[in-house]
Short mmCIF file of C-alpha atoms and ligand atoms in Angstrom, two decimals:
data_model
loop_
_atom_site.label_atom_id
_atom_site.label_comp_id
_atom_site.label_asym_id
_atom_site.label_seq_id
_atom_site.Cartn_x
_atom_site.Cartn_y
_atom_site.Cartn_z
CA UNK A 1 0.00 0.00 0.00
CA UNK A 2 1.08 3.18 -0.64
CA UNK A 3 -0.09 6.45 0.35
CA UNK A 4 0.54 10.28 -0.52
CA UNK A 5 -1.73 13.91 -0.79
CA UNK A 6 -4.52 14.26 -3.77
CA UNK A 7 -3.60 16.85 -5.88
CA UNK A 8 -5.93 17.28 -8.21
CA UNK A 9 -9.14 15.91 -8.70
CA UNK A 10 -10.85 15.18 -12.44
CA UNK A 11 -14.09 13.28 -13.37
CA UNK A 12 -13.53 9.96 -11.16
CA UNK A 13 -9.49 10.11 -10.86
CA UNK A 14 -7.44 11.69 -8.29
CA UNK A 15 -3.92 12.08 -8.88
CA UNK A 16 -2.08 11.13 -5.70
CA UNK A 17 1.40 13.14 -5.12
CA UNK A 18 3.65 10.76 -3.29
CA UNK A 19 6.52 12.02 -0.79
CA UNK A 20 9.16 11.48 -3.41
CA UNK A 21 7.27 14.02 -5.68
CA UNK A 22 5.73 11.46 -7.66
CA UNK A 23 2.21 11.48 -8.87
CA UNK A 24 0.45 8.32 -9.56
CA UNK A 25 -3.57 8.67 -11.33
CA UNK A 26 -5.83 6.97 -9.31
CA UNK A 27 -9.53 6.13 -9.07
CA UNK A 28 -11.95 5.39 -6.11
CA UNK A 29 -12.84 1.74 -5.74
CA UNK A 30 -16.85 0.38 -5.84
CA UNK A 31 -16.63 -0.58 -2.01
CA UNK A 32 -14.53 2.31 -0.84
CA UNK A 33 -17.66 4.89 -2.62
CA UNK A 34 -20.23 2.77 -0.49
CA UNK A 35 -18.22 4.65 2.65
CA UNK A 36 -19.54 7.90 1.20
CA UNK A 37 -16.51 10.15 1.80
CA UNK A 38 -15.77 11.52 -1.40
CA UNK A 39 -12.02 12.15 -1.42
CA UNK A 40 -11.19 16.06 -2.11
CA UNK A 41 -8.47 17.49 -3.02
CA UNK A 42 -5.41 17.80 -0.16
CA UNK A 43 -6.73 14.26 1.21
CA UNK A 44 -4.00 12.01 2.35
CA UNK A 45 -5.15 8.94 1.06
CA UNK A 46 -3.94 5.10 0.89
CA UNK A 47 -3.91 3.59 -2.33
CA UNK A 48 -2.64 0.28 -3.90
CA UNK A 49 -2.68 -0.20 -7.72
CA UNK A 50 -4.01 2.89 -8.43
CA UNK A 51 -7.61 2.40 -7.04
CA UNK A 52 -7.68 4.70 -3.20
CA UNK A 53 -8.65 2.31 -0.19
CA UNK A 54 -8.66 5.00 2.19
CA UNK A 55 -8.97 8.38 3.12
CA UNK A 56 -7.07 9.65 6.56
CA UNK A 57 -8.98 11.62 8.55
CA UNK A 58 -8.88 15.69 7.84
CA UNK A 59 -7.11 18.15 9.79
CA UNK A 60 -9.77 20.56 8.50
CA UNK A 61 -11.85 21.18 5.01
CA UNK A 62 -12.94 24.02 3.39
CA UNK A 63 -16.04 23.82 1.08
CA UNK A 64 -15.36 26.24 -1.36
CA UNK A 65 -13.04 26.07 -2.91
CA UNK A 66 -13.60 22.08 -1.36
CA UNK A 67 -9.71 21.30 -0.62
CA UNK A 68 -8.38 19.37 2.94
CA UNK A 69 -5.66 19.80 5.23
CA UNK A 70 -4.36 23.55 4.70
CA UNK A 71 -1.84 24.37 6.86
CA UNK A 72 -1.57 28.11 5.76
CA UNK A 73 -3.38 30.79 4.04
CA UNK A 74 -2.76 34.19 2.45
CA UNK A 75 -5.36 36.51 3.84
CA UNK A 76 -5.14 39.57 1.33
CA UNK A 77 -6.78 42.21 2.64
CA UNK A 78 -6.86 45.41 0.22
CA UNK A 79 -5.38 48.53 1.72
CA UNK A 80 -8.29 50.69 -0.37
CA UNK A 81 -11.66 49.50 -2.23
CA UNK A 82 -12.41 47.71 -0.38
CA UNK A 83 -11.05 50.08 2.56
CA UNK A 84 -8.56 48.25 4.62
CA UNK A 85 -10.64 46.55 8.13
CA UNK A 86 -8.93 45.20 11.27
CA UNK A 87 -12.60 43.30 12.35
CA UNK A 88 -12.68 41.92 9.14
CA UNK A 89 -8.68 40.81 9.36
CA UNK A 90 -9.96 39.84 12.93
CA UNK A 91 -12.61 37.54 11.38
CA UNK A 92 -10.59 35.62 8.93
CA UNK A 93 -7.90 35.51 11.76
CA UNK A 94 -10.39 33.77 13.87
CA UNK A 95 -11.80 31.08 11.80
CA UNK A 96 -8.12 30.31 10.44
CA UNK A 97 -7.06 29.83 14.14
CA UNK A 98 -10.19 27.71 14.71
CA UNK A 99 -9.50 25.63 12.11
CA UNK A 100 -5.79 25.32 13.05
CA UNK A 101 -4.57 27.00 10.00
CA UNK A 102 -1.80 29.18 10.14
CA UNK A 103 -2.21 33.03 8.89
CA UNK A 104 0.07 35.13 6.92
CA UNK A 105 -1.61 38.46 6.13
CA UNK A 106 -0.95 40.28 3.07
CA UNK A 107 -1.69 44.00 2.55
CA UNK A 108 -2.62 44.64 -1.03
CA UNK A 109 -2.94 48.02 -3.13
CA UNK A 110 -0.40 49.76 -0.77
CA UNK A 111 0.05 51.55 -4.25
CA UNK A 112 -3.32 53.53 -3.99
CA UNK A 113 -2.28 55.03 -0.30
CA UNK A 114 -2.09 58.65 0.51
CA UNK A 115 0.82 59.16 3.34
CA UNK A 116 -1.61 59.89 6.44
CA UNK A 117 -3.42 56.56 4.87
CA UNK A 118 -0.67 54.54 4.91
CA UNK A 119 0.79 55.39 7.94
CA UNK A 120 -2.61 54.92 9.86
CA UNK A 121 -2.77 51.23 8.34
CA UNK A 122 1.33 50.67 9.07
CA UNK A 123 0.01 51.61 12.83
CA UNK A 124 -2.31 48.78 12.86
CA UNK A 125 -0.36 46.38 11.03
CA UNK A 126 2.43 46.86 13.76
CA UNK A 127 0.04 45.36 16.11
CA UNK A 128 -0.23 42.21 14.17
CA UNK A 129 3.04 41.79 13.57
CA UNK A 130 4.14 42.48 17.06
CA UNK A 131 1.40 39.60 18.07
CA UNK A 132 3.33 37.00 15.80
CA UNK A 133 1.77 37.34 12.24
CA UNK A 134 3.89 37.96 9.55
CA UNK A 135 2.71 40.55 7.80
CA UNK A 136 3.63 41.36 3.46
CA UNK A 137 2.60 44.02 0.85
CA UNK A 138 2.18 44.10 -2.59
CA UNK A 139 5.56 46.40 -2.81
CA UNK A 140 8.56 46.03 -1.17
CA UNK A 141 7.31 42.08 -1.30
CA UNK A 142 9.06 39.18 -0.66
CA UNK A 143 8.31 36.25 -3.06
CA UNK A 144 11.61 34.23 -1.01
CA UNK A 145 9.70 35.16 2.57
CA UNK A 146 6.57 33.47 1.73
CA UNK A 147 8.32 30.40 -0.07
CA UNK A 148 10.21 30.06 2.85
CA UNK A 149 6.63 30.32 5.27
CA UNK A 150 5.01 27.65 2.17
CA UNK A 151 8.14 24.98 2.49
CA UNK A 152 6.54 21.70 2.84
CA UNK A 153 2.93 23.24 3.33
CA UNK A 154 -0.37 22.99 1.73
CA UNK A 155 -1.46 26.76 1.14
CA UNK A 156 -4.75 29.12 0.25
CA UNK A 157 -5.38 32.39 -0.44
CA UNK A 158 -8.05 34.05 1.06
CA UNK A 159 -9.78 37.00 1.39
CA UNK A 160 -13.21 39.53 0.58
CA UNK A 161 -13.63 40.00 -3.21
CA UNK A 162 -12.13 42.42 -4.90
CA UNK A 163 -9.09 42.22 -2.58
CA UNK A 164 -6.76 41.07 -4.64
CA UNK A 165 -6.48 37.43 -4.52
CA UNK A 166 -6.59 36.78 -8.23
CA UNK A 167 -3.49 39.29 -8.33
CA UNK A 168 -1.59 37.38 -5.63
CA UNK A 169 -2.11 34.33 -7.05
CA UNK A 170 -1.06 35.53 -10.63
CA UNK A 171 2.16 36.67 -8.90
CA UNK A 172 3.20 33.38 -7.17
CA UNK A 173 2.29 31.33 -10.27
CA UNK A 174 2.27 33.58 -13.56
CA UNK A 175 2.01 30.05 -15.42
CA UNK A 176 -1.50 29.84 -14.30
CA UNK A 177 -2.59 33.55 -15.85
CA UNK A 178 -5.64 33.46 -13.53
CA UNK A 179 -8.36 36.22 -14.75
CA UNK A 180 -8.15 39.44 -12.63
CA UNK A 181 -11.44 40.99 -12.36
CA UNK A 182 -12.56 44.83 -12.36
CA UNK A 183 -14.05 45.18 -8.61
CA UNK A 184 -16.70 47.00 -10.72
CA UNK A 185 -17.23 44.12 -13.25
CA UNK A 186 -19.26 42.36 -11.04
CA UNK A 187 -20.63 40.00 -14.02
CA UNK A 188 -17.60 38.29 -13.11
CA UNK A 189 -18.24 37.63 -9.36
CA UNK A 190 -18.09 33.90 -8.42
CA UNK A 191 -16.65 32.88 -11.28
CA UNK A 192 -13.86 30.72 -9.60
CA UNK A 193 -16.18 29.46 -6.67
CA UNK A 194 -17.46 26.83 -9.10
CA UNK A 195 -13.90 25.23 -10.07
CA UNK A 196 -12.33 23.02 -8.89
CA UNK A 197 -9.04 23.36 -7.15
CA UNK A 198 -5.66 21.81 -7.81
CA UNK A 199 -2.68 22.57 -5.59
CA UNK A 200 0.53 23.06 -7.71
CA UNK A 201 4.13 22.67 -6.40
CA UNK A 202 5.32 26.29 -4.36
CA UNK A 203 8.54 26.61 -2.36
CA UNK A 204 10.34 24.16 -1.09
CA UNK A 205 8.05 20.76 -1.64
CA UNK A 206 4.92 23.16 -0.54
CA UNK A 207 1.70 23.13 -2.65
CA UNK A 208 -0.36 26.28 -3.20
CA UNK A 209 -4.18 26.04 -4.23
CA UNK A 210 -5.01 27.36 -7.46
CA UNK A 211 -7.93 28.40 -6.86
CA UNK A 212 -8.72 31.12 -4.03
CA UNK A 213 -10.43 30.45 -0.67
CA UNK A 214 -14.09 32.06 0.09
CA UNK A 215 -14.70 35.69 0.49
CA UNK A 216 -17.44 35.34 2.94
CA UNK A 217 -16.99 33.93 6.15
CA UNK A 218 -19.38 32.10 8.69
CA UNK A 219 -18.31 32.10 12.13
CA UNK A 220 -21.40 30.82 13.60
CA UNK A 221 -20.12 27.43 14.98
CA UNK A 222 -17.41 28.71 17.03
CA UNK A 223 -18.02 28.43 20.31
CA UNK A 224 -18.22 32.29 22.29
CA UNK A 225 -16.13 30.46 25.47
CA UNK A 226 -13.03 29.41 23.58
CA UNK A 227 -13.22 32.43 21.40
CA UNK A 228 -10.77 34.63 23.16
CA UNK A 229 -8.18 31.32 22.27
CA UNK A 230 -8.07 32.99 18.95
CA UNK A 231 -7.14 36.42 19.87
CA UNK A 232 -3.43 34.90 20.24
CA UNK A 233 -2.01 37.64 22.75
CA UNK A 234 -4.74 37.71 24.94
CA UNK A 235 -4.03 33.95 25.71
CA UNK A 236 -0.85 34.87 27.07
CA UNK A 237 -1.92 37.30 29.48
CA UNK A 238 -5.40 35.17 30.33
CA UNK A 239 -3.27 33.03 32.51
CA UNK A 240 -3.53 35.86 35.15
CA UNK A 241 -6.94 36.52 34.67
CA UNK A 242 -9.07 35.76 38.82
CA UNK A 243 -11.22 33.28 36.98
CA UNK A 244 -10.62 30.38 34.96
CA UNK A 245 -12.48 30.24 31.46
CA UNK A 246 -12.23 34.53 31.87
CA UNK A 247 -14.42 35.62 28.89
CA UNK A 248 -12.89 39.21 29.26
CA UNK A 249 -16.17 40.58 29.42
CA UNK A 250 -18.17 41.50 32.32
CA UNK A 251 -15.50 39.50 35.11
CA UNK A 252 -14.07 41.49 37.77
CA UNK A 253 -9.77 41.35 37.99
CA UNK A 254 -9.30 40.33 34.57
CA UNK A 255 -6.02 40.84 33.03
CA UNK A 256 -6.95 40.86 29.70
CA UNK A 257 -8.81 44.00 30.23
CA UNK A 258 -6.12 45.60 32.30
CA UNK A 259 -4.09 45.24 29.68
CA UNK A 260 -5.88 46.85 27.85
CA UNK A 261 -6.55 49.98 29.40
CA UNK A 262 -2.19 50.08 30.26
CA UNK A 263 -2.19 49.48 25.89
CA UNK A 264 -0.56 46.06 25.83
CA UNK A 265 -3.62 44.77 24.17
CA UNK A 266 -4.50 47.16 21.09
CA UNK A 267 -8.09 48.88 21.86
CA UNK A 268 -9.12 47.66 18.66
CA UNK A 269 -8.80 44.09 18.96
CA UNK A 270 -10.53 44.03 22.08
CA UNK A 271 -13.56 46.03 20.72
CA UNK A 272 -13.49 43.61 18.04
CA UNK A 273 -13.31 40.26 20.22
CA UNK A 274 -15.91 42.09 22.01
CA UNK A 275 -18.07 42.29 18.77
CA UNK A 276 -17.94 38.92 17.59
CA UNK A 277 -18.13 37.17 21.04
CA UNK A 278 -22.02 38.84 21.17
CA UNK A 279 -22.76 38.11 17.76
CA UNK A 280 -21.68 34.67 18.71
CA UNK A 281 -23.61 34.67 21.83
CA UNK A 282 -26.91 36.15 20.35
CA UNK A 283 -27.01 32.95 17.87
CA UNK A 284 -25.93 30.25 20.73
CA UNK A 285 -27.20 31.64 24.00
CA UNK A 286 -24.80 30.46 27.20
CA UNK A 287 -26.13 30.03 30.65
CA UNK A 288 -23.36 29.13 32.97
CA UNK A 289 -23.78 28.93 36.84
CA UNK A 290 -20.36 29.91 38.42
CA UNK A 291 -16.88 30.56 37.38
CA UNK A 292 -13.90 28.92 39.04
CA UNK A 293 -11.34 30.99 40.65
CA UNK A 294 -7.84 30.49 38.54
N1 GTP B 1 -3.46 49.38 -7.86
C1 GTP B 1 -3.56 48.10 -7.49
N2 GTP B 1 -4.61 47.37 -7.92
C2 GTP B 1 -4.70 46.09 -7.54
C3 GTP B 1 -3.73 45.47 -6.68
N3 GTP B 1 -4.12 44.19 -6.45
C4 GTP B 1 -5.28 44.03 -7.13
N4 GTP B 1 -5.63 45.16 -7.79
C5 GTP B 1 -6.82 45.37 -8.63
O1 GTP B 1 -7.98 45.17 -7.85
C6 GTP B 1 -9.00 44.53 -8.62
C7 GTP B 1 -9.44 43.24 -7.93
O2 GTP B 1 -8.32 42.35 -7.90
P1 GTP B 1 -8.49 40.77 -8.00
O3 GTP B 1 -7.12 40.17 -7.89
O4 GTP B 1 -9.32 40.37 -9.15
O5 GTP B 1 -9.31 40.50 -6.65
P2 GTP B 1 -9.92 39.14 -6.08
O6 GTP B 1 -9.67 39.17 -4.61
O7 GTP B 1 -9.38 37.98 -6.80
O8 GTP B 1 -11.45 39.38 -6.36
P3 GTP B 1 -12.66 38.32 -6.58
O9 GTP B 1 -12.31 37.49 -7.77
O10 GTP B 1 -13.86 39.20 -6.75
O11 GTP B 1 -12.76 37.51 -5.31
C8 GTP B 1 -8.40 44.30 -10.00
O12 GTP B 1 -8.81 45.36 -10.81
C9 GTP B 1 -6.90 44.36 -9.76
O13 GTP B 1 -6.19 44.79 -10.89
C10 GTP B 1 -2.63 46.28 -6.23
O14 GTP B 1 -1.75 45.86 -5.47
N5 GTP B 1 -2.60 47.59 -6.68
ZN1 ZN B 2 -10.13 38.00 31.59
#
């Protein structure tokens, strides 16, 4: 038996990308459809003679584009139209930590700034980057920093429409020529959500999707308790928090909040934790008793 990632995925065959770099075509057996797990692509799979036996289980699947297993994405979020926005960084920040997917962020259209404009986005930006995210542009951009971030990774690039995606993607494979839309040619909206995705080779033995990753985002099964895990520097300083399981809300001698107010945490991400933890509480209402003391 031998076993390796699904690549690519075409009317009934799967071609299987071995750890040696090989790809081998292969096709799903009767008895291994009865299971009804259809194999997507980034599926680490088990096959022998070319027909799959099995599928491993998934680290974590996105529908659209449907592709398994990411271990990093590219959120591009447009410095101007669409105007740059830290809650909806936050947001796409969020789910990729919920779904244990590593975030690079990458500031596009850096060439349409004014000064003041750029300088109040290079404000925010130190935050995140001072929190642990790298952080690129679309000039003085490093093609070598994010092959180095992609070596032996399975990557996506996300991000609202219009921000640039298409562009990015064009950039780190110009074989591919993907279409770059007008933002105001909106004819050609959804166009790639109906493809299907194929990760091609990127960095050192890394695979990039070819295809980018949603533009809208649905947060609603994350759980409101476990969403301050997310916000990655508030976990830190949690610890010290009076109560265990501290939502950082209404709780008297939390940390998180002092922090806060000294301007360890940035205002902004707190107002925006703040924003999403009710929006998550108004759709999954939480009665709890008691807190524990920490
Ligand atoms: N000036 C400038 N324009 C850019 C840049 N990146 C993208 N654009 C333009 O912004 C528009 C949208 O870019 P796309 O790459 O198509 O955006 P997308 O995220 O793929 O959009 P959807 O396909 O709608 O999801 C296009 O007109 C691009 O030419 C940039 O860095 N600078
Ligand atoms: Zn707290």
């Amino acid at each position: 038996m031998q076993s390796g990632k699904i690549i690519k995925s075409i009317s009934g065959f799967y071609d299987v990308q071995l750890a040696s770099g090989e790809v081998v075509r292969t096709r799903a057996r009767g008895n291994f459809r009865k299971q009804k797990i259809k194999p997507i692509v980034g599926d680490l799979v088990e096959f022998e003679s070319a027909y799959l036996l099995a599928v491993k289980p998934r680290q974590n699947a996105l529908v659209r584009p449907p592709v398994a297993n990411l271990d990093l994405a590219i959120v591009v979020m447009s410095a101007v139209e669409p105007d740059f926005s830290t809650n909806l960084l936050d947001r796409y920040l969020v789910y990729l930590a919920e779904n244990q997917i590593e975030a690079v962020i990458y500031l596009s259209k850096t060439d349409l700034l004014s000064d003041s404009q750029r300088a109040a986005i290079e404000d925010r930006l130190a935050v995140y980057r001072q929190i642990g995210y790298t952080v690129c542009q679309n000039d003085g951009y490093d093609r070598s920093q994010l092959e180095a971030l992609a070596s032996q990774q399975t990557l996506i690039v996300m991000g609202q429409s219009g921000a640039g995606k298409s562009t990015l993607l064009n950039r780190l494979m110009p074989q591919l020529a993907l279409e770059t839309a007008q933002i105001s040619s909106s004819l050609n909206r959804g166009k790639h959500t109906t493809r299907t995705v194929t990760l091609y080779p990127f960095g050192a033995d890394g695979l990039i999707a070819d295809t980018p990753g949603f533009s809208s985002l649905d947060l609603s099964e994350i759980d409101p308790i476990t969403l301050a895990d997310d916000f990655l520097e508030f976990a830190q300083i949690a610890v010290n928090c009076r109560f265990r399981g501290c939502q950082h809300l209404q709780e008297p001698d939390c940390a998180v909040k002092a922090a806060v107010a000294t301007g360890e945490i940035a205002q902004f991400r707190y107002d925006n934790y703040v924003q999403i933890s009710q929006e998550l509480s108004h759709l999954r209402p939480v009665y709890r008793k008691s807190s524990k003391p920490n």
